[in-house]
Amino acid sequence: MATGAVPASFSGLQMKESGLGFGKSMDFVRICDIKRIKSGRKKISMIRNSNTGRDIVELQPASEGSSLLVPRQKYCESINKTVRRKTRTVMVGNVPLGSEHPIRIQTMTTTDTKDVAATVEQVMIIADKGADMVRLTVQGKREADACFEIKNSLVQKNYNIPLVADIHFAPSVALRVSECFDKIRVNPGNFADRRAQFEKLEYTDDDYQKELEHIEKVFTPLVEKCKKYGRAMRIGTNHGSLSDRIMSYYGDSPRGMVESAFEFARICRKLDFHNFVFSMKASNPVVMVQAYRLLVAEMYVQGWDYPLHLGVTEAGEGEDGRMKSAIGIGTLLQDGLGDTIRVSLTEPPEEEIDPCRKLANLGMRAAKIQQGVAPFEEKYRHYFDFQRRSGQLPVQKEGEEVDYRGVLHRDGSVLMSVSLDQLKAPELLYKSLATKLVVGMPFKDLATVDSILLRELPPVDDNDARLALKRLIEVSMGVVAPLSEQLTKPLPNAMVLVNLKELSTGAYKLLPEGTRLVVSLRGDEPYEELEILKHIDATMLLHDLPFSEDKIGRVHTARRLFEYLAENALNVPVIHHLQFPKGIHRDELVIGAGTNAGALLVDGLGDGVLIEAPDQDFDFLRNTSFNLLQGCRMRNTKTEYVSCPSCGRTLFDLQEISAQIREKTSHLPGVSIAIMGCIVNGPGEMADADFGYVGGAPGKIDLYVGKTVVKRGIEMEYATDALIQLIKDNGRWVDPPPAEE
């Protein structure tokens, strides 16, 4: 079998020399054993497969207009239910890792590794919290020497938790620490290559081969030593630290991340070393998900079964960090991918354990009961190349008295459930909806709720409540009410919530002609019941699968629904409606929302969210909704932060500085700021950021614009003000709004 990635305009090729060809098959794109050839004026990367099997493979564009060609082949065990991907078992010390074992949870110390006592103390705290393993940064010989003392001290205190060494730029240090630690993490982007300069380099086949030979020469001693001592290894690619060589061939892309890791994996396999795992981390959850999917798809083609370490790097702190991690990690867990996870938060490391455990439990439970939906054919979802399905936004119709065009937002909508009690204090309600008040009158702002759901309408004689709703409708905020409420207590210009039964029985026809309809459905209904959608003009659909459903998967039913809509050219917007049970913990709600809705939004499936939780604060639910959309790279309503979780390399108090910067810059929607304790992963780690605040030396800060350093060695006390000035100099600053009295 042979597969490859070629320009979309390239129709076909057969080469006697390599046996490459294209034809009909259901296999997948290869991303290794590169062979460069020319076709006309185009230089094409063709890929040979050492596997035997099908002779030829058919490729198609990953999305319309895409230059990436991919066959439709699995990246997970099942698209219609959660089935854990089968892997080999990798031993990390005394802890087995793989599909036959629980999903392992881990974190990383933030102490200076040379401070043996402090590091031992932190490892014990982490172990007592329930982590299965812990990683330490080991950047030099002194840290490597300290690792022996750390290991011995922990053993004397009866702590046998496996220890993992985090290695960058230091093969000799990796060799030293492999004598005492249980696992070595290597970064393929900088273990043998120099730090990326983001230069476009031209390589001949011979040049490229020489670089690979250099990597093998540098890496082989570590592999041999890990074999000798029975150590494990993680080949951990970071989106931000790909080498210039990889980026010159593949760009700063998920595909480059996979190939970077495979260069090292091939060496391991050549030396008959298989006790390793892969990771594909990025600060952007969308990129992270795509990279892991490409990695697994390639492993299916190769017949490889190595476990996966999941993580979103530089996720940040608080709800933001938990949301980003839930979107990335939760999405993959829903597809049965992932054997160990780390939630990277700018918080003390022990605080990472609980959200880690919640995600792991969610993934294991879904896989245990194989949560999902009846099998269906999937033809329209784009696994590897993000392309958003944008539902048709409401268009104003002739004769309508109010403007409905604002009830949904083009970049992603937030709907909120409002109670009758909230209507008793209209101004407080307006503020809760994040409207801008002018003389007590509401107006929509950047992060205003787009539409509200009223499960109960106020009595027809409650003039104050109805006036409050009228004012919201007049500024193009949608008001949605159930059919029964609208029939008995009609509210002018309200949109009406109906279910499929009310549509099929014709009950909705009791409404005045032209009434806007919002349809609630589960997604697993028989297709004949969904046929009614072809015959009505719905303003939006609410995908609402009750959380009380046990074996039916929300993500899978939604995918089935989107396939039906695409197959029938129905472009109606879809809102993910999540109704959480009473008493749910905030972290569980954030993780549940990120996992269940985020898993769809990262595939471009969905136009917004409606999150309900009976006893949760209204502002918290609104902020969570907007955080979810921003985390999925949809609607930007606040400053985006790429904030590393701190480790032994960090050159300042990351939590304190991060709080200072956020306090002064959080009002800049559309601006992304990276706050990095050091630059070990390279400025590419800030690929998503407009500006960077990076520890350059103890007490000194370097400032970046994009990937370019523009100021070096700024004294810490002046660095935040210098960052603000840099934002101003680049025309991205606006003064914060005056504080409300």
XYZ file of C-alpha atoms in Angstrom:
741
model
C 0.000 0.000 0.000
C 1.171 3.531 -0.662
C -0.324 6.821 0.284
C 0.677 10.433 0.080
C -0.109 14.117 0.420
C -0.140 16.065 -2.836
C -1.613 19.348 -4.113
C -5.348 19.112 -4.672
C -4.851 19.910 -8.353
C -2.682 16.825 -8.819
C -4.773 14.035 -10.328
C -2.710 10.882 -10.124
C 0.686 9.201 -10.375
C 2.235 5.762 -10.638
C 5.970 5.160 -10.159
C 7.604 1.794 -10.838
C 10.507 2.682 -8.590
C 8.472 3.121 -5.445
C 5.203 1.444 -6.245
C 3.390 4.660 -5.407
C -0.077 5.140 -6.807
C -3.553 6.371 -6.176
C -6.755 4.421 -6.514
C -9.827 3.453 -4.574
C -9.328 2.371 -0.974
C -10.431 3.388 2.504
C -6.987 3.899 3.959
C -5.176 6.948 5.211
C -2.475 9.468 4.491
C 1.133 8.494 5.207
C 3.369 11.054 6.821
C 6.738 9.367 6.748
C 9.474 7.967 4.484
C 9.414 11.133 2.389
C 10.370 10.948 -1.230
C 10.594 14.188 -3.212
C 9.607 14.140 -6.889
C 8.505 16.680 -9.447
C 5.315 16.790 -11.482
C 5.432 19.566 -14.042
C 6.326 22.692 -12.110
C 5.119 21.359 -8.780
C 7.352 19.739 -6.184
C 5.349 17.089 -4.383
C 5.921 15.114 -1.201
C 5.198 11.467 -1.941
C 5.201 8.963 0.865
C 6.108 5.300 0.827
C 4.621 2.780 3.187
C 6.548 -0.200 4.442
C 3.285 -2.000 5.269
C 1.960 -4.595 2.898
C -1.729 -4.736 2.176
C -3.878 -2.769 -0.221
C -1.980 -1.676 -3.289
C -3.323 1.804 -3.805
C -5.103 4.546 -1.935
C -7.476 7.276 -3.032
C -6.892 10.772 -1.633
C -9.336 13.666 -1.460
C -9.134 17.273 -0.205
C -9.469 17.519 3.577
C -11.952 20.327 2.919
C -13.121 22.328 -0.044
C -10.162 24.204 -1.531
C -7.656 22.570 0.831
C -4.199 21.626 -0.459
C -4.049 18.770 2.058
C -5.332 15.512 0.593
C -6.520 12.807 2.964
C -8.401 9.561 2.459
C -11.375 8.987 4.729
C -9.913 6.541 7.156
C -10.318 6.091 10.856
C -8.414 8.100 13.423
C -10.248 6.319 16.252
C -11.902 2.955 16.868
C -15.439 4.212 16.239
C -17.075 7.457 15.119
C -20.449 6.542 16.636
C -19.412 5.478 20.129
C -16.526 5.818 22.577
C -14.272 2.782 22.227
C -10.844 3.033 23.747
C -8.048 2.631 21.212
C -6.066 -0.550 21.818
C -2.444 0.093 22.741
C 0.519 -1.823 24.055
C 1.413 -1.449 27.732
C 4.321 0.851 28.514
C 5.871 0.475 31.961
C 6.788 3.727 33.730
C 8.579 2.495 36.810
C 6.010 0.264 38.493
C 3.028 1.917 36.778
C 1.619 0.268 33.633
C 0.307 2.716 31.044
C -1.956 1.817 28.106
C -5.454 0.840 27.071
C -5.647 -2.137 29.440
C -5.120 0.171 32.410
C -6.776 3.264 33.913
C -6.028 6.612 32.295
C -3.035 7.839 34.276
C -2.913 11.365 35.665
C 0.213 13.426 36.152
C 1.598 16.896 36.744
C 4.950 18.697 36.929
C 6.889 20.249 39.779
C 7.482 24.008 39.889
C 10.411 23.987 42.307
C 14.044 24.509 41.364
C 15.169 20.915 40.803
C 18.520 21.719 42.460
C 16.575 22.432 45.671
C 16.288 18.795 46.672
C 14.300 19.312 49.873
C 11.690 21.588 48.279
C 11.325 19.303 45.268
C 10.932 16.177 47.411
C 8.299 17.953 49.497
C 6.347 18.993 46.392
C 6.524 15.502 44.871
C 5.106 14.037 48.096
C 2.232 16.534 48.083
C 1.491 15.630 44.466
C 1.646 11.898 45.216
C -0.662 12.295 48.216
C -3.155 14.072 45.947
C -3.313 10.951 43.789
C -1.049 11.545 40.804
C 0.276 8.424 39.090
C 3.579 10.039 38.045
C 5.313 13.412 38.253
C 7.639 15.227 35.868
C 10.620 17.382 36.845
C 12.584 19.767 34.671
C 16.203 18.681 34.264
C 18.028 21.351 32.300
C 21.656 20.812 33.289
C 24.241 18.648 34.992
C 23.596 20.074 38.466
C 19.874 19.330 38.153
C 20.691 15.820 36.901
C 22.940 15.214 39.901
C 20.164 16.451 42.203
C 17.775 13.912 40.661
C 19.711 11.046 42.287
C 19.255 12.661 45.711
C 15.579 13.354 45.011
C 14.927 9.750 44.005
C 16.792 8.322 46.990
C 15.080 10.656 49.444
C 11.633 9.747 48.119
C 12.369 6.013 48.309
C 13.536 6.419 51.915
C 10.222 8.106 52.683
C 8.330 5.208 50.999
C 7.272 7.238 47.967
C 7.706 5.140 44.831
C 5.827 7.381 42.428
C 7.517 7.245 38.991
C 9.618 10.303 38.162
C 9.877 11.743 34.660
C 12.731 13.947 33.438
C 11.823 16.810 31.119
C 14.679 17.315 28.663
C 15.327 20.099 26.154
C 18.597 20.774 24.266
C 20.590 18.449 26.526
C 21.274 14.872 25.311
C 24.107 14.447 27.820
C 21.793 15.410 30.680
C 19.215 12.895 29.442
C 21.854 10.162 29.504
C 22.809 11.024 33.073
C 19.278 11.227 34.507
C 18.144 8.024 32.760
C 20.230 6.181 35.332
C 17.817 7.129 38.110
C 14.481 8.387 36.737
C 11.774 6.136 35.340
C 10.930 8.005 32.161
C 12.587 10.559 29.887
C 10.608 13.139 27.942
C 12.416 14.344 24.829
C 11.272 17.188 22.609
C 11.953 16.204 18.981
C 12.111 19.868 18.001
C 15.168 20.669 20.085
C 16.787 17.456 21.348
C 19.229 17.252 18.435
C 18.314 20.323 16.355
C 19.311 23.871 17.187
C 16.630 26.272 18.408
C 14.382 27.270 15.516
C 15.198 30.617 13.948
C 12.006 30.524 11.837
C 14.071 30.569 8.687
C 12.834 29.076 5.434
C 15.577 26.625 4.556
C 16.000 24.742 1.298
C 17.065 21.125 1.706
C 18.238 18.702 -0.943
C 17.480 15.033 -0.391
C 21.085 14.563 0.718
C 20.889 17.499 3.164
C 17.716 16.144 4.684
C 19.173 12.658 5.019
C 22.303 14.033 6.716
C 20.129 15.810 9.296
C 18.295 12.556 10.006
C 21.608 10.759 10.390
C 22.729 13.449 12.856
C 19.529 12.970 14.893
C 20.097 9.206 14.952
C 23.691 9.641 16.099
C 22.665 11.967 18.963
C 19.540 10.063 19.999
C 20.734 6.462 19.787
C 22.804 6.487 23.023
C 19.735 7.565 25.012
C 17.574 4.848 23.467
C 20.208 2.223 24.247
C 20.479 3.424 27.819
C 16.699 3.393 28.307
C 16.692 -0.193 27.052
C 19.492 -1.103 29.442
C 17.794 0.359 32.520
C 14.196 -0.464 31.568
C 13.177 3.188 31.315
C 10.188 4.593 29.460
C 10.277 7.523 27.076
C 7.840 10.161 25.844
C 8.433 11.556 22.379
C 6.711 14.850 23.080
C 6.245 17.260 20.191
C 5.330 20.873 20.938
C 3.632 22.990 18.288
C 5.826 25.925 19.247
C 9.223 24.257 19.042
C 9.395 22.538 15.682
C 12.800 22.712 14.001
C 13.490 24.935 10.996
C 14.013 21.775 8.949
C 10.560 20.398 9.800
C 8.877 23.770 9.268
C 10.601 24.189 5.902
C 9.067 20.938 4.708
C 5.688 20.954 6.465
C 5.130 24.431 7.846
C 4.169 25.221 11.423
C 1.443 22.601 11.209
C -0.069 19.497 12.822
C 1.480 17.434 10.048
C 4.905 18.822 10.888
C 4.342 17.916 14.526
C 3.604 14.306 13.604
C 6.574 13.932 11.288
C 8.859 15.459 13.930
C 7.833 12.754 16.402
C 8.018 9.967 13.822
C 11.648 10.738 13.024
C 12.476 9.789 16.619
C 10.033 6.884 16.763
C 11.640 5.254 13.720
C 14.997 5.313 15.492
C 13.448 3.690 18.568
C 11.892 0.973 16.450
C 15.105 0.432 14.500
C 16.818 -0.235 17.843
C 13.940 -2.489 18.946
C 12.902 -0.113 21.719
C 9.125 0.107 22.175
C 8.633 1.347 25.733
C 7.572 4.822 24.625
C 4.515 7.052 24.268
C 3.683 10.002 22.029
C 2.322 13.491 22.712
C 1.332 16.328 20.362
C 0.864 19.443 22.487
C -0.222 22.926 21.431
C -1.710 25.922 23.216
C -4.456 26.049 20.579
C -6.931 23.204 21.287
C -7.969 23.036 17.620
C -4.366 22.467 16.478
C -3.781 20.010 19.312
C -6.801 17.885 18.364
C -5.844 17.839 14.678
C -2.268 16.810 15.484
C -3.291 13.872 17.690
C -5.782 12.690 15.077
C -3.144 12.768 12.352
C -0.734 10.932 14.642
C -3.212 8.158 15.437
C -4.371 7.833 11.842
C -0.770 7.361 10.783
C -0.244 4.780 13.530
C -3.247 2.829 12.253
C -1.657 2.738 8.807
C 1.679 1.639 10.264
C 0.138 -0.905 12.594
C 1.671 0.833 15.599
C 0.016 0.725 19.013
C 1.929 3.185 21.202
C -0.021 4.947 23.973
C -0.849 8.659 24.022
C -0.080 11.363 26.574
C -2.690 14.138 26.157
C -2.343 17.800 27.069
C -3.016 21.374 26.001
C 0.158 23.287 26.755
C 0.149 26.779 28.259
C -3.592 26.500 28.975
C -3.520 29.252 31.619
C -5.220 29.504 34.980
C -8.628 29.198 36.589
C -11.658 28.535 34.442
C -9.828 29.540 31.237
C -7.169 26.870 31.713
C -9.678 24.191 32.653
C -11.875 25.054 29.681
C -9.042 24.921 27.127
C -7.849 21.617 28.557
C -11.359 20.159 28.551
C -11.861 21.173 24.921
C -8.627 19.551 23.751
C -8.311 16.554 26.073
C -12.051 15.922 26.376
C -12.530 15.887 22.610
C -9.948 13.124 22.200
C -11.205 11.135 25.183
C -14.679 11.107 23.597
C -13.102 9.297 20.664
C -11.356 6.780 22.900
C -7.915 8.369 22.546
C -5.577 8.984 25.453
C -3.831 6.873 28.084
C -2.331 9.516 30.371
C -3.214 13.197 30.727
C -1.901 16.385 32.215
C -3.915 19.582 32.682
C -1.351 22.415 32.452
C -2.467 25.248 34.735
C -0.710 28.388 35.943
C -1.409 27.235 39.504
C 0.331 25.061 42.107
C 0.880 21.618 40.532
C -1.316 19.786 43.016
C -4.253 21.890 41.782
C -3.955 20.159 38.408
C -4.780 16.744 39.847
C -8.510 17.201 40.435
C -9.421 18.460 36.930
C -7.120 15.744 35.565
C -9.021 13.113 37.496
C -12.395 14.489 36.406
C -11.368 14.281 32.759
C -9.878 10.810 33.164
C -13.028 9.527 34.884
C -15.188 11.032 32.168
C -13.145 9.303 29.463
C -12.992 5.947 31.223
C -16.705 5.919 31.975
C -17.637 6.755 28.386
C -15.355 3.985 27.115
C -16.535 1.448 29.684
C -20.194 1.749 28.662
C -19.265 2.572 25.040
C -21.359 5.706 25.123
C -22.623 6.613 21.687
C -25.420 6.219 19.177
C -26.521 3.679 16.571
C -24.071 3.397 13.646
C -24.380 6.006 10.904
C -22.397 6.953 7.841
C -20.197 10.018 8.225
C -19.179 11.875 5.070
C -19.075 15.568 5.883
C -17.063 16.114 9.066
C -13.478 17.337 8.555
C -11.197 15.553 11.011
C -7.853 17.097 10.179
C -8.528 20.447 8.556
C -10.754 22.855 10.458
C -13.665 24.133 8.397
C -16.587 25.646 10.207
C -20.118 24.764 9.256
C -21.754 28.178 9.562
C -25.501 28.009 9.853
C -27.517 30.555 7.928
C -27.980 33.557 10.204
C -31.518 34.940 10.451
C -32.544 37.152 7.552
C -35.087 39.889 8.042
C -38.452 39.025 6.496
C -40.965 41.379 4.997
C -43.536 42.564 7.496
C -41.552 41.753 10.644
C -41.846 44.471 13.277
C -38.471 43.870 14.948
C -34.970 43.114 13.747
C -34.186 39.399 14.172
C -30.761 39.584 12.553
C -29.031 39.999 15.920
C -30.560 37.021 17.722
C -27.501 34.997 16.656
C -23.884 36.112 16.232
C -21.796 35.212 13.178
C -18.794 34.155 15.303
C -20.782 32.029 17.740
C -23.819 32.751 19.884
C -24.477 32.658 23.613
C -27.998 31.962 24.820
C -29.000 32.112 28.485
C -31.986 30.861 30.457
C -33.746 33.658 32.376
C -36.270 33.255 35.201
C -39.341 35.280 36.101
C -37.577 36.388 39.293
C -34.845 38.047 37.238
C -37.464 40.040 35.347
C -38.501 41.683 38.631
C -35.283 43.743 38.552
C -34.842 44.759 34.888
C -31.658 46.816 35.295
C -29.919 44.000 37.152
C -31.026 41.611 34.422
C -29.664 43.911 31.722
C -26.311 44.006 33.507
C -26.313 40.222 33.917
C -26.845 39.893 30.186
C -23.781 42.157 29.721
C -25.706 44.865 27.904
C -24.486 48.433 27.897
C -26.879 50.708 29.786
C -27.634 54.207 28.567
C -30.064 56.050 30.846
C -31.309 52.673 32.067
C -31.931 51.395 28.540
C -30.117 48.249 27.334
C -27.953 48.110 24.214
C -25.923 45.197 22.908
C -22.165 45.255 23.454
C -19.222 43.052 22.430
C -19.950 40.271 24.925
C -23.708 40.629 25.328
C -25.887 37.523 25.428
C -27.499 37.105 22.016
C -30.809 35.493 22.981
C -32.595 34.346 26.130
C -34.826 31.381 26.921
C -37.840 31.982 29.162
C -39.371 28.691 30.219
C -42.249 30.649 31.728
C -43.624 33.914 30.388
C -44.801 36.665 32.763
C -48.564 37.093 33.152
C -50.138 39.258 30.475
C -50.884 41.928 33.094
C -47.294 42.104 34.390
C -46.510 45.289 32.513
C -43.069 45.863 34.043
C -41.743 42.421 33.125
C -43.182 42.618 29.634
C -41.729 46.082 29.125
C -38.304 44.733 30.097
C -38.641 41.963 27.506
C -39.890 44.430 24.891
C -36.772 46.559 25.388
C -34.532 43.527 24.900
C -36.385 42.491 21.754
C -36.052 46.033 20.400
C -32.237 45.798 20.540
C -32.367 42.523 18.581
C -32.006 40.157 21.528
C -34.004 37.036 20.854
C -36.585 35.935 23.418
C -37.503 32.251 23.162
C -40.565 30.810 24.930
C -42.152 27.317 24.849
C -45.138 26.769 22.572
C -47.557 26.217 25.460
C -46.526 29.497 27.093
C -46.767 31.492 23.873
C -50.239 30.106 23.127
C -51.587 30.960 26.582
C -49.663 34.166 27.380
C -48.482 35.451 23.996
C -45.491 37.801 23.979
C -45.268 39.941 20.835
C -42.309 39.063 18.599
C -41.087 36.179 20.757
C -39.550 33.154 19.088
C -41.270 29.883 19.970
C -39.607 26.704 21.193
C -41.136 23.533 19.743
C -40.150 19.863 19.685
C -40.474 17.378 16.851
C -43.762 16.018 18.179
C -45.309 19.499 18.242
C -44.147 19.944 14.675
C -45.422 16.597 13.423
C -48.853 17.014 15.054
C -49.184 20.504 13.616
C -49.641 22.115 17.046
C -47.311 24.927 16.013
C -49.830 25.973 13.350
C -51.930 27.521 16.136
C -49.359 30.318 16.212
C -49.744 33.445 14.084
C -48.332 32.974 10.607
C -44.679 33.988 10.351
C -43.829 33.219 13.983
C -40.130 32.383 14.345
C -39.550 28.764 15.403
C -36.747 27.283 17.504
C -36.706 23.483 17.353
C -35.398 21.336 20.201
C -34.240 17.790 19.385
C -32.008 15.026 20.696
C -30.177 14.009 17.537
C -30.842 10.265 17.827
C -34.409 10.361 16.514
C -35.322 8.093 13.585
C -34.530 9.819 10.311
C -38.203 9.801 9.336
C -38.954 11.992 12.360
C -36.258 14.451 11.278
C -37.874 14.781 7.841
C -40.197 17.481 9.199
C -37.167 19.802 9.351
C -37.225 19.967 5.549
C -40.688 21.497 5.570
C -40.384 24.260 8.162
C -38.386 27.461 8.334
C -36.583 27.137 11.674
C -34.518 30.058 12.958
C -32.299 27.669 14.921
C -32.104 24.158 16.336
C -31.275 23.357 19.954
C -29.399 20.077 20.275
C -30.545 18.934 23.693
C -29.745 15.417 24.896
C -30.594 15.128 28.612
C -27.690 14.383 30.929
C -29.834 11.660 32.469
C -29.161 9.600 29.340
C -26.527 7.083 30.242
C -25.381 5.095 27.223
C -26.309 7.645 24.563
C -23.460 10.028 23.747
C -24.116 13.741 23.277
C -21.163 14.202 20.930
C -22.121 11.229 18.780
C -25.805 12.159 18.503
C -24.785 15.669 17.462
C -22.411 14.319 14.802
C -25.267 12.188 13.493
C -27.551 15.236 13.405
C -24.986 17.329 11.527
C -24.534 14.547 8.980
C -28.295 14.505 8.399
C -28.404 18.274 7.985
C -25.477 18.258 5.544
C -26.884 15.363 3.544
C -30.151 17.246 3.114
C -28.603 20.693 2.539
C -30.243 22.099 5.664
C -28.162 25.060 6.768
C -30.097 25.981 9.899
C -27.926 27.127 12.857
C -27.449 24.614 15.676
C -27.022 25.634 19.315
C -25.563 23.141 21.796
C -28.001 23.105 24.703
C -26.409 21.685 27.866
C -28.653 21.207 30.907
C -26.519 20.287 33.909
C -28.044 18.730 37.028
C -28.525 20.584 40.269
C -25.536 20.538 42.615
C -22.864 20.073 39.953
C -19.424 21.374 40.927
C -18.142 24.330 38.906
C -15.101 22.461 37.645
C -17.293 19.564 36.529
C -19.558 21.973 34.673
C -16.634 23.637 32.889
C -15.093 20.275 32.001
C -18.472 18.888 30.923
C -19.192 21.889 28.704
C -15.713 21.852 27.181
C -15.855 18.119 26.541
C -19.414 17.833 25.228
C -19.795 21.059 23.255
C -16.107 21.759 22.626
C -15.641 18.375 20.972
C -18.120 19.509 18.307
C -17.081 23.137 17.986
C -13.432 22.212 17.319
C -14.743 20.333 14.279
C -16.669 23.423 13.175
C -19.981 21.839 14.167
C -22.254 24.283 15.922
C -23.204 27.933 16.072
C -23.340 28.598 19.804
C -24.180 27.349 23.273
C -26.954 27.482 25.831
C -25.783 26.284 29.254
C -28.228 25.764 32.112
C -27.484 24.738 35.697
C -30.213 25.384 38.326
C -28.058 26.528 41.246
C -25.124 28.153 39.453
C -24.425 31.869 39.348
C -25.780 33.544 36.203
C -22.579 35.494 35.526
C -20.519 32.306 35.872
C -22.668 30.532 33.277
C -22.436 33.492 30.897
C -18.657 33.742 31.266
C -18.284 29.977 30.842
C -20.259 30.166 27.601
C -18.078 32.911 26.158
C -14.917 31.137 27.366
C -16.049 28.009 25.550
C -16.522 29.867 22.275
C -13.175 31.645 22.613
C -11.391 28.419 23.544
C -12.726 26.847 20.340
C -11.322 29.785 18.344
C -14.721 31.193 17.513
C -15.813 34.421 19.214
C -13.225 36.664 20.856
C -14.687 38.740 23.659
C -11.673 39.247 25.922
C -7.904 39.181 25.899
C -6.485 35.746 25.129
C -3.629 34.564 27.341
C -1.116 31.840 26.535
C 0.309 31.227 29.979
C 2.745 28.457 30.842
C 2.165 26.377 33.984
C 5.596 27.110 35.516
C 8.344 24.594 36.195
C 11.879 24.526 37.576
C 13.069 26.639 34.634
C 10.708 29.530 35.408
C 12.595 32.753 36.051
C 9.915 34.674 37.973
C 6.775 34.156 40.066
C 4.517 33.215 37.194
C 1.241 33.288 39.103
C 1.897 36.742 40.568
C 3.108 38.291 37.302
C 0.288 36.663 35.336
C -2.247 38.209 37.718
C -0.615 41.654 37.345
C -0.665 41.505 33.553
C -4.247 40.248 33.435
C -5.396 43.024 35.745
C -4.035 45.685 33.376
C -4.757 44.078 29.981
C -7.899 41.954 30.299
C -10.015 44.519 28.407
C -8.394 43.948 25.006
C -10.553 41.484 23.035
C -8.780 40.240 19.952
C -5.331 40.661 21.542
C -3.374 37.561 22.568
C -0.567 37.774 25.148
C 1.890 34.990 25.976
C 3.270 34.941 29.527
C 6.166 32.497 29.612
C 8.462 31.643 32.491
C 11.295 30.896 30.069
C 11.821 30.367 26.363
C 12.796 26.678 26.454
C 10.115 25.655 23.964
C 11.111 28.439 21.599
C 9.224 31.559 20.563
C 7.110 29.310 18.374
C 5.319 28.301 21.577
C 3.759 31.738 21.258
C 2.580 31.000 17.728
C -0.925 32.073 18.706
C 0.138 35.228 20.547
C 0.453 38.816 19.353
C 2.763 39.821 22.216
C 5.065 37.874 24.507
C 6.340 38.488 28.056
C 9.146 35.977 28.565
C 11.705 35.307 31.276
C 15.098 35.877 29.634
C 17.348 35.784 32.713
C 16.791 35.975 36.472
C 15.021 39.278 37.166
C 14.985 40.176 33.443
C 12.192 40.032 30.877
C 12.278 39.855 27.082
C 9.334 41.205 25.090
C 8.157 39.747 21.797
C 5.909 40.797 18.956
C 4.770 37.513 17.491
C 7.831 35.263 17.320
C 10.305 38.155 17.198
C 12.043 39.480 20.286
C 11.948 43.293 20.225
C 13.271 44.209 23.684
C 15.667 42.284 25.877
C 16.729 42.368 29.508
C 14.025 44.660 30.903
C 14.080 44.919 34.678
C 11.141 42.991 36.134
C 9.630 45.994 37.930
C 9.313 47.907 34.645
C 8.383 45.012 32.378
C 4.572 45.140 32.678
C 4.516 48.845 31.808
C 6.905 48.146 28.925
C 4.518 45.477 27.659
C 1.618 47.918 27.738
C 3.708 50.482 25.855
C 4.578 47.836 23.276
C 0.884 47.082 22.760
C 0.258 50.814 22.340
C 3.150 51.202 19.898
C 1.592 48.487 17.753
C -1.815 50.172 17.722
C -3.602 47.447 19.704
C -4.302 49.330 22.916
C -7.591 50.848 24.016
C -8.183 52.472 27.368
C -10.222 50.378 29.792
C -13.857 51.429 30.253
C -14.544 53.589 33.324
C -15.500 51.628 36.398
C -19.226 51.595 37.132
C -20.258 53.473 40.230
